[in-house]
Tab-separated table of C-alpha atoms in Angstrom:
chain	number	residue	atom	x	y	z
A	1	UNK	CA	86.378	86.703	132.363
A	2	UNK	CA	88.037	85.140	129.404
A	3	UNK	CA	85.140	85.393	127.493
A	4	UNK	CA	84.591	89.768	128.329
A	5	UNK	CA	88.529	89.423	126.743
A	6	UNK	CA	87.689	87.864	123.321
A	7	UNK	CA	84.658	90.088	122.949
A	8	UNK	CA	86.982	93.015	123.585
A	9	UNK	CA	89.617	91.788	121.390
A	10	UNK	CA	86.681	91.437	118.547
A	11	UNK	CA	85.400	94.734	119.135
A	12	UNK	CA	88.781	96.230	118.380
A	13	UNK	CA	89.680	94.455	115.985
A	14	UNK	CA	86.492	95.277	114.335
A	15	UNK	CA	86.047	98.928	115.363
A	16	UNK	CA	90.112	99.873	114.498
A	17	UNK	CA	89.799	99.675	110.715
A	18	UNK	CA	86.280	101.743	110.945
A	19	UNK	CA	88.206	104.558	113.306
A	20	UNK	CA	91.438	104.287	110.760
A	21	UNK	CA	88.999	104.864	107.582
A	22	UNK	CA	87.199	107.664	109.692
A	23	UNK	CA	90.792	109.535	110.269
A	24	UNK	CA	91.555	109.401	106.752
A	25	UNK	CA	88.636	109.778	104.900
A	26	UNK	CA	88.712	114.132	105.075
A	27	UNK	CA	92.258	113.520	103.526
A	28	UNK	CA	90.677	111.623	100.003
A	29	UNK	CA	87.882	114.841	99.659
A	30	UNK	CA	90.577	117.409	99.647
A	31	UNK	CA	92.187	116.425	97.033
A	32	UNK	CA	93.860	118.758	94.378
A	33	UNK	CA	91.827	118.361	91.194
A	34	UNK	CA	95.056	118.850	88.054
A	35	UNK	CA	95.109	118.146	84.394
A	36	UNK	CA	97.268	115.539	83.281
A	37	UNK	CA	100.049	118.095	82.410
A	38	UNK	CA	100.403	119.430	86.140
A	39	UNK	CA	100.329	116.257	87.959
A	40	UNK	CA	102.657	114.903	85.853
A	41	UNK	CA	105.132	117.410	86.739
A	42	UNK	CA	103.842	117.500	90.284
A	43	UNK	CA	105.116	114.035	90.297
A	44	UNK	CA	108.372	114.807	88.740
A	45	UNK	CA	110.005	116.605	90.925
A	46	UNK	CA	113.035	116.474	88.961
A	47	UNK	CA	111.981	119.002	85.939
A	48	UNK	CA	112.267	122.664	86.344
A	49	UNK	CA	108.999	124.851	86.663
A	50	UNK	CA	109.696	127.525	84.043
A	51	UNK	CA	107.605	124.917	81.704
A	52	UNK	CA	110.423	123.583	79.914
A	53	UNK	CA	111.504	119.584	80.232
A	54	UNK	CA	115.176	120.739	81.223
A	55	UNK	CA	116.360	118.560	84.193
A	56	UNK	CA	116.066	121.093	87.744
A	57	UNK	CA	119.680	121.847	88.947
A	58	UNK	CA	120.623	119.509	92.465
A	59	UNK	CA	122.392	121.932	94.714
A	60	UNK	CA	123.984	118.676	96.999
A	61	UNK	CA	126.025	120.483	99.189
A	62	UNK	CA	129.346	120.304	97.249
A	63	UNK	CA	131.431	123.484	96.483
């Protein structure tokens, strides 16, 4: 019995990784393809979209 337990154990611990990688793999092939310019700002969430480098105004609740 002990030994069905540790070859359960190693198929799960084998098969896990394999099952995570399968889950995520349709995220990494849908990717956005962007020149440098529009990830950048992608990234930056802090700069304004009218294509200027002006810092995008924080509306934080205060009046």
């Amino acid at each position: 019995m002990a030994g069905g337990a540790e070859l359960l154990v190693l198929l799960f611990g084998l098969a896990a990784p394999l099952v995570l990688y399968w889950l995520v793999r349709p995220e990494h092939e849908d990717r956005e393809v962007m020149d440098r310019t529009a990830a950048e700002r992608a990234a930056r969430r802090d700069l304004s979209d009218e294509g200027d480098d002006r810092p995008r105004k924080r509306d934080r609740g205060r009046r």
